[in-house]
Amino acid sequence: MKHLKNWFQKHKITEIECIIPDLTGIARGKIMPADKFLRNEGLRMPEAVFLQSVTGEWIPYEDLFDVDPAEIDMQLCPDPSTTCLVPWVEEPTAQVIHDCIHHDGTPVELSPRNVLNRVLKSYEEHGLKPVVAPELEFYLTKINKDPDYPLTPPVGRSGRQEVTGQFYGIDALNEFDPLFEEMYAFCEAQELEIDALTHESGSAQMEINFNHGDPLRLADHVYLFKRTMRETSIRHKVYATFMAKPMENQPGSSLHIHQSLLDVKTGKNIFSDQKERDSKTLRHFIGGLQKYIPLAMPMLGPNVNSYRRIMPDNSAPINVHWGHDNRTTGFRIPISDKNNRRIENRIAGADANPYLAIATSLGCGLRGILEELEPTPPVSGSAYEHDFSLPRNLEEALREMEECEVLQDLFTEKFVRVYCSLKRAEYDAFFSVISTWEREYLLLNV
């Protein structure tokens, strides 16, 4: 705490946002005076915070045999390495991401950060160190106060909307220069390790790349970036959305996860063999992704909207084929030298919780290594010519996940049960809504 006290004094910090990511990725927590935070008197929140859905509703305790209905508290432990400014507020404020533990000192199974840490501990036990580099897509849209109306692209500096996508368009990026300049300033103030910004193929669709590094740190940075991007956009009177498929006739937004493995003893990338080719470990990792990702799809496609993105010829994979420098596949091996050989998982949507998405990709890959699973042959043409092998909707995906004992072992049985119950409640809430399409085509025709 002494180091934090000096940091707080340097930046004249008066308030602390004590935050945790919930299962959806929403920031939950408490705001307290800096002096009280430094006294380290202990911060508590009910474990039930992880039972709240994206709609704000609570799933019933009676459905969950392993969640205490007394709404017992869990302890929040600050991770000092996550301390950073909240640069968009007037009062000098810091934010600190917290870990959640039970009173006996064991990790809270429902905490997304603990889920990722559990997977990383398994890698450590096998002498391996994973490295990841996320790429996150999102849309800018006009402010939309009525959810019954479709989203539309925002007006840029020219005073005009972007009608068609400008893939890698520099001038299209420059339309929103003031917004992105402030976004970069906010990210720098938080020491977020972002890299290149590009325009994607959708109208006002962007992609931000993150530097490669430690999976937990990168998950923190994606989590904080989402919050930063939404806040910056509102300051410039537009929305930033990480919905997987926000507009009907536009491509969806993804969270691509580049991942490689290092041998802890040698520091070498073990996805390359001695002849600088794809190693057996790389193939086994892909074998694990192919076998288990379809069963863990609710972690990569967590919302009913997620499955609208997974369509042929629409910049998103529909199956678990793999290939070299092939963007139609679920798993792509980019062109690289032996030290930078990696696997790009292209299946996760931008709406995924980054902790859970990274944990799932690394966890499924590790199972492939341990089980020595062989992948299918690589695809050299379009993977869209092959059949779907991913779930087509959230209900189907949840059914697969609930029945998979390997995922219960990977993430704990309690987590799988609660997570699937939460997402099933969200699916039921969605299914109870009668859509415009149904009224338009069924009202007088059936």
Tab-separated table of C-alpha atoms in Angstrom:
chain	number	residue	atom	x	y	z
A	1	MET	CA	0.000	0.000	0.000
A	2	LYS	CA	2.976	2.340	0.472
A	3	HIS	CA	3.648	2.349	-3.268
A	4	LEU	CA	-0.026	3.116	-3.945
A	5	LYS	CA	-0.004	5.911	-1.370
A	6	ASN	CA	2.915	7.587	-3.153
A	7	TRP	CA	1.178	7.129	-6.517
A	8	PHE	CA	-2.066	8.598	-5.163
A	9	GLN	CA	-0.182	11.605	-3.765
A	10	LYS	CA	1.651	12.156	-7.035
A	11	HIS	CA	-1.628	12.231	-8.990
A	12	LYS	CA	-3.610	13.969	-6.204
A	13	ILE	CA	-6.092	11.087	-6.148
A	14	THR	CA	-9.132	11.650	-3.953
A	15	GLU	CA	-11.438	8.797	-5.016
A	16	ILE	CA	-11.012	5.149	-5.981
A	17	GLU	CA	-13.253	3.098	-8.223
A	18	CYS	CA	-12.988	-0.450	-6.875
A	19	ILE	CA	-14.203	-2.567	-9.777
A	20	ILE	CA	-14.724	-6.179	-10.749
A	21	PRO	CA	-15.914	-7.535	-14.104
A	22	ASP	CA	-19.141	-9.526	-13.843
A	23	LEU	CA	-20.002	-12.463	-16.098
A	24	THR	CA	-21.231	-10.157	-18.859
A	25	GLY	CA	-18.192	-7.884	-18.566
A	26	ILE	CA	-20.036	-5.021	-16.874
A	27	ALA	CA	-17.981	-3.058	-14.335
A	28	ARG	CA	-19.412	-3.559	-10.859
A	29	GLY	CA	-18.041	-2.352	-7.540
A	30	LYS	CA	-17.851	0.596	-5.179
A	31	ILE	CA	-16.412	4.106	-5.139
A	32	MET	CA	-14.637	5.174	-1.957
A	33	PRO	CA	-12.356	7.961	-0.683
A	34	ALA	CA	-8.675	7.333	-1.330
A	35	ASP	CA	-7.719	7.587	2.343
A	36	LYS	CA	-10.249	4.903	3.308
A	37	PHE	CA	-8.974	2.638	0.526
A	38	LEU	CA	-5.411	3.010	1.796
A	39	ARG	CA	-6.456	1.996	5.308
A	40	ASN	CA	-7.153	-1.424	3.756
A	41	GLU	CA	-10.056	-2.169	6.054
A	42	GLY	CA	-11.425	-4.776	3.670
A	43	LEU	CA	-13.992	-4.431	0.925
A	44	ARG	CA	-16.884	-6.849	0.546
A	45	MET	CA	-19.647	-7.500	-1.952
A	46	PRO	CA	-22.250	-10.271	-2.145
A	47	GLU	CA	-21.376	-13.215	-4.363
A	48	ALA	CA	-24.859	-12.765	-5.824
A	49	VAL	CA	-23.499	-9.932	-7.973
A	50	PHE	CA	-22.531	-12.698	-10.416
A	51	LEU	CA	-26.167	-13.819	-10.678
A	52	GLN	CA	-27.325	-10.622	-12.398
A	53	SER	CA	-28.037	-10.875	-16.115
A	54	VAL	CA	-27.406	-8.276	-18.805
A	55	THR	CA	-31.055	-7.214	-18.425
A	56	GLY	CA	-30.532	-6.413	-14.741
A	57	GLU	CA	-32.663	-9.367	-13.651
A	58	TRP	CA	-31.533	-11.960	-11.103
A	59	ILE	CA	-31.562	-15.690	-11.678
A	60	PRO	CA	-33.346	-17.569	-8.848
A	61	TYR	CA	-31.235	-19.204	-6.154
A	62	GLU	CA	-33.431	-22.301	-6.052
A	63	ASP	CA	-32.055	-23.328	-9.461
A	64	LEU	CA	-28.476	-23.335	-8.148
A	65	PHE	CA	-27.657	-25.956	-5.549
A	66	ASP	CA	-24.145	-24.608	-4.988
A	67	VAL	CA	-24.897	-20.892	-4.420
A	68	ASP	CA	-25.712	-19.893	-0.835
A	69	PRO	CA	-29.186	-18.249	-0.758
A	70	ALA	CA	-28.102	-16.154	2.226
A	71	GLU	CA	-26.314	-13.810	-0.222
A	72	ILE	CA	-23.035	-14.217	1.635
A	73	ASP	CA	-20.240	-11.722	1.115
A	74	MET	CA	-17.006	-12.300	-0.717
A	75	GLN	CA	-13.831	-10.350	-0.084
A	76	LEU	CA	-12.426	-8.038	-2.748
A	77	CYS	CA	-8.643	-7.952	-2.968
A	78	PRO	CA	-7.098	-5.123	-5.028
A	79	ASP	CA	-4.562	-6.025	-7.683
A	80	PRO	CA	-2.114	-3.082	-7.388
A	81	SER	CA	-0.740	-3.737	-10.890
A	82	THR	CA	-4.096	-2.699	-12.375
A	83	THR	CA	-4.133	0.727	-10.703
A	84	CYS	CA	-4.601	3.515	-13.222
A	85	LEU	CA	-6.296	6.859	-13.697
A	86	VAL	CA	-9.911	7.382	-14.685
A	87	PRO	CA	-8.934	10.127	-17.137
A	88	TRP	CA	-12.387	11.312	-18.180
A	89	VAL	CA	-13.596	12.516	-14.767
A	90	GLU	CA	-12.929	15.982	-13.327
A	91	GLU	CA	-12.108	14.889	-9.769
A	92	PRO	CA	-8.719	13.072	-9.679
A	93	THR	CA	-9.841	9.435	-9.567
A	94	ALA	CA	-8.112	6.066	-9.842
A	95	GLN	CA	-9.545	2.679	-10.728
A	96	VAL	CA	-8.318	-0.637	-9.366
A	97	ILE	CA	-9.476	-4.055	-10.546
A	98	HIS	CA	-10.121	-6.437	-7.663
A	99	ASP	CA	-9.968	-10.200	-7.298
A	100	CYS	CA	-12.762	-12.018	-5.475
A	101	ILE	CA	-12.054	-14.577	-2.760
A	102	HIS	CA	-14.123	-16.500	-0.217
A	103	HIS	CA	-13.541	-15.948	3.498
A	104	ASP	CA	-11.462	-19.140	3.648
A	105	GLY	CA	-9.055	-17.633	1.096
A	106	THR	CA	-10.136	-19.728	-1.892
A	107	PRO	CA	-10.948	-18.008	-5.211
A	108	VAL	CA	-14.599	-17.270	-5.994
A	109	GLU	CA	-15.398	-19.657	-8.848
A	110	LEU	CA	-17.786	-17.219	-10.545
A	111	SER	CA	-15.252	-14.416	-10.946
A	112	PRO	CA	-14.173	-14.173	-14.634
A	113	ARG	CA	-10.688	-13.125	-13.568
A	114	ASN	CA	-10.412	-16.241	-11.409
A	115	VAL	CA	-11.626	-18.408	-14.306
A	116	LEU	CA	-8.739	-17.142	-16.425
A	117	ASN	CA	-6.268	-17.484	-13.560
A	118	ARG	CA	-7.365	-21.099	-13.083
A	119	VAL	CA	-6.459	-21.876	-16.711
A	120	LEU	CA	-3.157	-20.002	-16.468
A	121	LYS	CA	-2.240	-21.997	-13.346
A	122	SER	CA	-2.706	-25.214	-15.340
A	123	TYR	CA	-0.247	-23.916	-17.934
A	124	GLU	CA	2.218	-23.034	-15.187
A	125	GLU	CA	1.966	-26.555	-13.779
A	126	HIS	CA	2.999	-27.915	-17.193
A	127	GLY	CA	5.935	-25.526	-17.593
A	128	LEU	CA	4.242	-23.462	-20.285
A	129	LYS	CA	3.614	-19.738	-20.648
A	130	PRO	CA	0.878	-18.561	-23.041
A	131	VAL	CA	1.147	-15.218	-24.821
A	132	VAL	CA	-1.862	-13.501	-26.397
A	133	ALA	CA	-2.578	-10.481	-28.591
A	134	PRO	CA	-6.269	-9.545	-28.904
A	135	GLU	CA	-7.836	-7.637	-31.807
A	136	LEU	CA	-11.167	-6.009	-31.010
A	137	GLU	CA	-13.715	-4.696	-33.516
A	138	PHE	CA	-16.497	-2.212	-32.783
A	139	TYR	CA	-18.883	0.191	-34.483
A	140	LEU	CA	-19.468	3.889	-34.078
A	141	THR	CA	-23.152	4.774	-34.490
A	142	LYS	CA	-25.437	7.749	-34.177
A	143	ILE	CA	-26.940	8.122	-30.724
A	144	ASN	CA	-30.082	6.001	-30.645
A	145	LYS	CA	-32.503	6.765	-27.822
A	146	ASP	CA	-35.287	4.478	-29.076
A	147	PRO	CA	-34.342	0.771	-29.245
A	148	ASP	CA	-37.204	0.135	-31.706
A	149	TYR	CA	-35.279	2.017	-34.405
A	150	PRO	CA	-32.279	0.462	-36.222
A	151	LEU	CA	-28.788	1.790	-35.616
A	152	THR	CA	-27.242	4.016	-38.300
A	153	PRO	CA	-23.677	5.250	-38.942
A	154	PRO	CA	-22.690	8.550	-37.303
A	155	VAL	CA	-21.928	11.843	-39.027
A	156	GLY	CA	-18.200	12.562	-39.286
A	157	ARG	CA	-16.244	15.809	-39.673
A	158	SER	CA	-17.432	16.172	-43.274
A	159	GLY	CA	-21.020	16.394	-42.090
A	160	ARG	CA	-21.963	13.208	-43.932
A	161	GLN	CA	-22.658	9.629	-42.944
A	162	GLU	CA	-20.480	6.798	-44.166
A	163	VAL	CA	-22.808	4.896	-46.509
A	164	THR	CA	-20.513	2.012	-47.434
A	165	GLY	CA	-17.650	0.407	-45.554
A	166	GLN	CA	-14.164	1.764	-46.254
A	167	PHE	CA	-11.903	-1.214	-45.556
A	168	TYR	CA	-8.532	0.108	-44.286
A	169	GLY	CA	-9.634	3.619	-45.309
A	170	ILE	CA	-7.418	6.314	-43.777
A	171	ASP	CA	-9.708	9.194	-44.729
A	172	ALA	CA	-12.639	7.307	-43.201
A	173	LEU	CA	-10.694	7.080	-39.934
A	174	ASN	CA	-9.872	10.764	-40.121
A	175	GLU	CA	-13.588	11.555	-40.140
A	176	PHE	CA	-13.455	10.882	-36.389
A	177	ASP	CA	-9.998	12.283	-35.591
A	178	PRO	CA	-11.031	14.290	-32.511
A	179	LEU	CA	-12.696	11.226	-30.996
A	180	PHE	CA	-9.740	8.918	-31.625
A	181	GLU	CA	-7.185	11.466	-30.460
A	182	GLU	CA	-8.965	11.685	-27.130
A	183	MET	CA	-9.339	7.879	-27.025
A	184	TYR	CA	-5.570	7.470	-27.472
A	185	ALA	CA	-4.934	10.086	-24.770
A	186	PHE	CA	-7.244	8.267	-22.353
A	187	CYS	CA	-5.592	4.919	-23.135
A	188	GLU	CA	-2.124	6.394	-22.617
A	189	ALA	CA	-3.207	7.808	-19.264
A	190	GLN	CA	-4.304	4.294	-18.241
A	191	GLU	CA	-1.186	2.670	-19.758
A	192	LEU	CA	-3.307	0.396	-21.943
A	193	GLU	CA	-1.102	-1.428	-24.415
A	194	ILE	CA	-3.001	-0.637	-27.596
A	195	ASP	CA	-1.363	-0.662	-31.000
A	196	ALA	CA	-2.806	-0.017	-34.460
A	197	LEU	CA	-6.266	1.357	-35.237
A	198	THR	CA	-7.805	0.397	-38.577
A	199	HIS	CA	-11.085	0.867	-40.379
A	200	GLU	CA	-12.867	-2.434	-40.930
A	201	SER	CA	-15.264	-3.422	-43.726
A	202	GLY	CA	-18.476	-2.168	-42.078
A	203	SER	CA	-19.722	1.425	-42.137
A	204	ALA	CA	-17.896	3.201	-39.290
A	205	GLN	CA	-16.586	-0.165	-38.086
A	206	MET	CA	-13.151	-0.009	-36.445
A	207	GLU	CA	-10.578	-2.416	-35.063
A	208	ILE	CA	-8.066	-1.789	-32.295
A	209	ASN	CA	-5.058	-4.076	-31.870
A	210	PHE	CA	-3.347	-4.795	-28.561
A	211	ASN	CA	0.339	-5.555	-28.087
A	212	HIS	CA	1.107	-9.186	-27.263
A	213	GLY	CA	1.762	-10.143	-23.675
A	214	ASP	CA	0.492	-11.801	-20.511
A	215	PRO	CA	-3.096	-13.110	-20.942
A	216	LEU	CA	-4.444	-11.703	-17.658
A	217	ARG	CA	-2.948	-8.277	-18.286
A	218	LEU	CA	-4.305	-8.211	-21.833
A	219	ALA	CA	-7.764	-9.283	-20.648
A	220	ASP	CA	-7.653	-6.379	-18.176
A	221	HIS	CA	-6.728	-4.018	-20.990
A	222	VAL	CA	-9.525	-5.184	-23.307
A	223	TYR	CA	-11.973	-4.871	-20.417
A	224	LEU	CA	-10.815	-1.325	-19.621
A	225	PHE	CA	-10.664	-0.342	-23.292
A	226	LYS	CA	-14.315	-1.191	-23.841
A	227	ARG	CA	-15.258	1.120	-21.010
A	228	THR	CA	-12.887	3.804	-22.304
A	229	MET	CA	-14.178	3.636	-25.867
A	230	ARG	CA	-17.818	3.890	-24.809
A	231	GLU	CA	-17.076	6.859	-22.547
A	232	THR	CA	-14.982	8.671	-25.176
A	233	SER	CA	-17.645	8.205	-27.839
A	234	ILE	CA	-20.425	9.603	-25.678
A	235	ARG	CA	-18.269	12.678	-25.040
A	236	HIS	CA	-18.241	13.147	-28.835
A	237	LYS	CA	-21.991	12.560	-29.140
A	238	VAL	CA	-21.851	9.120	-30.787
A	239	TYR	CA	-22.098	5.559	-29.504
A	240	ALA	CA	-19.411	2.887	-29.559
A	241	THR	CA	-20.965	-0.575	-29.555
A	242	PHE	CA	-19.356	-3.975	-29.113
A	243	MET	CA	-22.497	-5.874	-30.089
A	244	ALA	CA	-21.565	-8.829	-32.270
A	245	LYS	CA	-24.074	-7.849	-34.982
A	246	PRO	CA	-25.464	-4.339	-34.426
A	247	MET	CA	-26.775	-3.696	-37.956
A	248	GLU	CA	-28.589	-5.990	-40.386
A	249	ASN	CA	-26.666	-5.404	-43.593
A	250	GLN	CA	-23.235	-4.936	-42.070
A	251	PRO	CA	-20.599	-7.480	-41.014
A	252	GLY	CA	-20.349	-8.440	-37.367
A	253	SER	CA	-17.657	-7.465	-34.874
A	254	SER	CA	-15.206	-9.980	-33.469
A	255	LEU	CA	-12.587	-10.451	-30.789
A	256	HIS	CA	-9.694	-12.208	-32.510
A	257	ILE	CA	-7.258	-13.856	-30.095
A	258	HIS	CA	-3.694	-14.470	-31.297
A	259	GLN	CA	-1.989	-16.995	-29.028
A	260	SER	CA	1.392	-18.671	-28.811
A	261	LEU	CA	3.134	-20.839	-26.211
A	262	LEU	CA	6.563	-20.480	-24.657
A	263	ASP	CA	8.575	-23.106	-22.836
A	264	VAL	CA	9.189	-21.558	-19.416
A	265	LYS	CA	12.702	-23.049	-19.118
A	266	THR	CA	13.995	-22.079	-22.563
A	267	GLY	CA	11.731	-19.145	-23.435
A	268	LYS	CA	11.289	-20.605	-26.933
A	269	ASN	CA	8.066	-20.609	-28.914
A	270	ILE	CA	6.991	-24.274	-28.957
A	271	PHE	CA	4.553	-23.804	-31.848
A	272	SER	CA	7.624	-24.139	-34.113
A	273	ASP	CA	9.729	-27.278	-34.387
A	274	GLN	CA	13.494	-27.485	-34.959
A	275	LYS	CA	12.972	-27.231	-38.723
A	276	GLU	CA	10.919	-24.043	-38.273
A	277	ARG	CA	7.653	-25.774	-39.243
A	278	ASP	CA	4.368	-26.169	-37.389
A	279	SER	CA	5.137	-28.288	-34.335
A	280	LYS	CA	3.171	-31.222	-32.963
A	281	THR	CA	2.211	-28.995	-30.047
A	282	LEU	CA	0.653	-26.464	-32.421
A	283	ARG	CA	-1.354	-29.214	-34.138
A	284	HIS	CA	-2.514	-30.663	-30.803
A	285	PHE	CA	-3.527	-27.172	-29.663
A	286	ILE	CA	-5.640	-26.778	-32.806
A	287	GLY	CA	-7.067	-30.258	-32.228
A	288	GLY	CA	-8.235	-29.115	-28.790
A	289	LEU	CA	-9.786	-25.964	-30.218
A	290	GLN	CA	-11.622	-27.977	-32.852
A	291	LYS	CA	-12.988	-30.485	-30.355
A	292	TYR	CA	-13.963	-28.226	-27.453
A	293	ILE	CA	-14.681	-24.728	-28.814
A	294	PRO	CA	-18.093	-25.765	-30.250
A	295	LEU	CA	-18.977	-27.109	-26.787
A	296	ALA	CA	-17.811	-23.901	-25.071
A	297	MET	CA	-19.433	-21.527	-27.545
A	298	PRO	CA	-21.462	-19.570	-24.926
A	299	MET	CA	-18.137	-18.226	-23.650
A	300	LEU	CA	-17.258	-16.838	-27.104
A	301	GLY	CA	-20.797	-16.055	-28.239
A	302	PRO	CA	-22.536	-15.139	-24.962
A	303	ASN	CA	-25.639	-13.354	-26.236
A	304	VAL	CA	-28.603	-14.084	-28.484
A	305	ASN	CA	-27.230	-11.468	-30.888
A	306	SER	CA	-23.848	-13.247	-31.076
A	307	TYR	CA	-25.107	-15.911	-33.486
A	308	ARG	CA	-26.336	-13.397	-36.071
A	309	ARG	CA	-22.668	-12.677	-36.789
A	310	ILE	CA	-21.798	-16.276	-37.678
A	311	MET	CA	-22.802	-16.311	-41.340
A	312	PRO	CA	-21.024	-17.454	-44.535
A	313	ASP	CA	-19.053	-14.874	-46.528
A	314	ASN	CA	-19.484	-12.269	-43.814
A	315	SER	CA	-15.997	-11.987	-42.275
A	316	ALA	CA	-16.815	-14.537	-39.572
A	317	PRO	CA	-16.122	-18.290	-39.405
A	318	ILE	CA	-18.956	-20.826	-39.459
A	319	ASN	CA	-16.895	-23.887	-38.539
A	320	VAL	CA	-13.691	-25.012	-36.823
A	321	HIS	CA	-11.497	-25.585	-39.862
A	322	TRP	CA	-7.979	-24.167	-39.801
A	323	GLY	CA	-5.487	-22.988	-42.381
A	324	HIS	CA	-2.381	-20.951	-43.067
A	325	ASP	CA	-3.083	-17.273	-43.736
A	326	ASN	CA	-6.741	-18.143	-44.355
A	327	ARG	CA	-9.256	-15.667	-42.934
A	328	THR	CA	-12.271	-17.834	-43.769
A	329	THR	CA	-11.287	-20.420	-41.150
A	330	GLY	CA	-12.042	-20.460	-37.447
A	331	PHE	CA	-8.345	-20.868	-36.638
A	332	ARG	CA	-5.734	-19.115	-38.781
A	333	ILE	CA	-1.950	-19.470	-38.749
A	334	PRO	CA	-0.643	-16.043	-39.808
A	335	ILE	CA	2.551	-15.752	-41.840
A	336	SER	CA	5.375	-15.458	-39.312
A	337	ASP	CA	8.862	-16.636	-38.435
A	338	LYS	CA	9.593	-19.398	-35.909
A	339	ASN	CA	9.700	-17.009	-32.957
A	340	ASN	CA	6.334	-15.461	-33.710
A	341	ARG	CA	4.356	-18.491	-34.880
A	342	ARG	CA	0.877	-18.263	-33.437
A	343	ILE	CA	-2.737	-19.361	-33.801
A	344	GLU	CA	-5.444	-16.775	-34.351
A	345	ASN	CA	-8.808	-17.806	-32.912
A	346	ARG	CA	-11.347	-15.886	-35.051
A	347	ILE	CA	-14.552	-17.285	-33.517
A	348	ALA	CA	-15.161	-15.024	-30.497
A	349	GLY	CA	-17.461	-12.036	-30.898
A	350	ALA	CA	-16.637	-8.521	-29.707
A	351	ASP	CA	-19.427	-8.940	-27.159
A	352	ALA	CA	-17.555	-11.726	-25.340
A	353	ASN	CA	-16.191	-11.161	-21.855
A	354	PRO	CA	-12.424	-10.963	-22.600
A	355	TYR	CA	-11.448	-12.942	-19.486
A	356	LEU	CA	-13.781	-15.803	-20.384
A	357	ALA	CA	-12.956	-15.737	-24.106
A	358	ILE	CA	-9.204	-15.923	-23.499
A	359	ALA	CA	-9.655	-18.561	-20.778
A	360	THR	CA	-11.755	-20.666	-23.152
A	361	SER	CA	-9.361	-20.470	-26.068
A	362	LEU	CA	-6.306	-21.250	-23.953
A	363	GLY	CA	-8.138	-23.910	-21.943
A	364	CYS	CA	-9.427	-25.794	-24.969
A	365	GLY	CA	-6.011	-25.625	-26.601
A	366	LEU	CA	-4.338	-27.033	-23.496
A	367	ARG	CA	-6.776	-29.948	-23.441
A	368	GLY	CA	-5.743	-30.704	-27.003
A	369	ILE	CA	-2.087	-30.789	-25.981
A	370	LEU	CA	-2.721	-33.037	-22.981
A	371	GLU	CA	-4.949	-35.389	-24.996
A	372	GLU	CA	-2.602	-35.224	-28.038
A	373	LEU	CA	-5.546	-34.510	-30.336
A	374	GLU	CA	-4.872	-34.394	-34.056
A	375	PRO	CA	-6.627	-31.686	-36.076
A	376	THR	CA	-8.300	-32.119	-39.438
A	377	PRO	CA	-6.170	-31.310	-42.519
A	378	PRO	CA	-5.708	-27.558	-43.090
A	379	VAL	CA	-8.053	-25.833	-45.549
A	380	SER	CA	-6.408	-24.043	-48.470
A	381	GLY	CA	-9.568	-22.673	-50.122
A	382	SER	CA	-12.637	-21.076	-48.618
A	383	ALA	CA	-13.817	-22.690	-45.399
A	384	TYR	CA	-17.301	-21.359	-46.223
A	385	GLU	CA	-17.575	-24.238	-48.707
A	386	HIS	CA	-17.670	-26.596	-45.728
A	387	ASP	CA	-20.669	-27.165	-43.463
A	388	PHE	CA	-21.483	-25.330	-40.242
A	389	SER	CA	-19.975	-26.954	-37.168
A	390	LEU	CA	-20.674	-24.175	-34.675
A	391	PRO	CA	-23.977	-23.844	-32.805
A	392	ARG	CA	-26.556	-21.743	-34.661
A	393	ASN	CA	-28.131	-20.100	-31.600
A	394	LEU	CA	-27.569	-19.549	-27.889
A	395	GLU	CA	-30.069	-22.182	-26.766
A	396	GLU	CA	-28.287	-24.906	-28.748
A	397	ALA	CA	-24.890	-23.696	-27.504
A	398	LEU	CA	-25.976	-23.801	-23.864
A	399	ARG	CA	-27.249	-27.350	-24.228
A	400	GLU	CA	-23.836	-28.451	-25.516
A	401	MET	CA	-21.912	-26.647	-22.772
A	402	GLU	CA	-24.029	-27.945	-19.899
A	403	GLU	CA	-23.375	-31.551	-20.920
A	404	CYS	CA	-19.578	-31.265	-21.292
A	405	GLU	CA	-17.717	-32.695	-18.288
A	406	VAL	CA	-14.357	-31.464	-19.607
A	407	LEU	CA	-15.556	-27.849	-19.376
A	408	GLN	CA	-16.779	-28.480	-15.826
A	409	ASP	CA	-13.291	-29.685	-14.969
A	410	LEU	CA	-11.707	-26.722	-16.776
A	411	PHE	CA	-13.867	-23.960	-15.289
A	412	THR	CA	-15.456	-25.780	-12.268
A	413	GLU	CA	-18.902	-27.356	-12.186
A	414	LYS	CA	-20.290	-24.417	-10.196
A	415	PHE	CA	-19.205	-21.882	-12.801
A	416	VAL	CA	-20.660	-23.846	-15.717
A	417	ARG	CA	-23.968	-24.346	-13.914
A	418	VAL	CA	-24.346	-20.674	-12.926
A	419	TYR	CA	-23.114	-19.285	-16.243
A	420	CYS	CA	-25.454	-21.458	-18.293
A	421	SER	CA	-28.383	-20.657	-15.972
A	422	LEU	CA	-27.696	-16.943	-16.369
A	423	LYS	CA	-27.475	-17.129	-20.156
A	424	ARG	CA	-30.554	-19.344	-20.364
A	425	ALA	CA	-32.500	-16.703	-18.406
A	426	GLU	CA	-31.354	-14.090	-20.930
A	427	TYR	CA	-32.382	-16.322	-23.829
A	428	ASP	CA	-35.830	-16.877	-22.277
A	429	ALA	CA	-36.257	-13.111	-21.826
A	430	PHE	CA	-35.369	-12.560	-25.490
A	431	PHE	CA	-37.666	-15.344	-26.682
A	432	SER	CA	-40.625	-13.798	-24.871
A	433	VAL	CA	-40.411	-10.653	-27.061
A	434	ILE	CA	-42.488	-10.575	-30.269
A	435	SER	CA	-40.380	-9.001	-33.007
A	436	THR	CA	-41.212	-6.532	-35.762
A	437	TRP	CA	-40.526	-9.290	-38.337
A	438	GLU	CA	-43.207	-11.515	-36.799
A	439	ARG	CA	-45.804	-8.751	-36.828
A	440	GLU	CA	-44.866	-7.744	-40.370
A	441	TYR	CA	-45.038	-11.192	-41.998
A	442	LEU	CA	-47.210	-13.327	-39.743
A	443	LEU	CA	-49.919	-10.995	-38.450
A	444	LEU	CA	-52.198	-11.242	-41.509
A	445	ASN	CA	-50.577	-14.025	-43.534
A	446	VAL	CA	-50.849	-17.154	-41.397
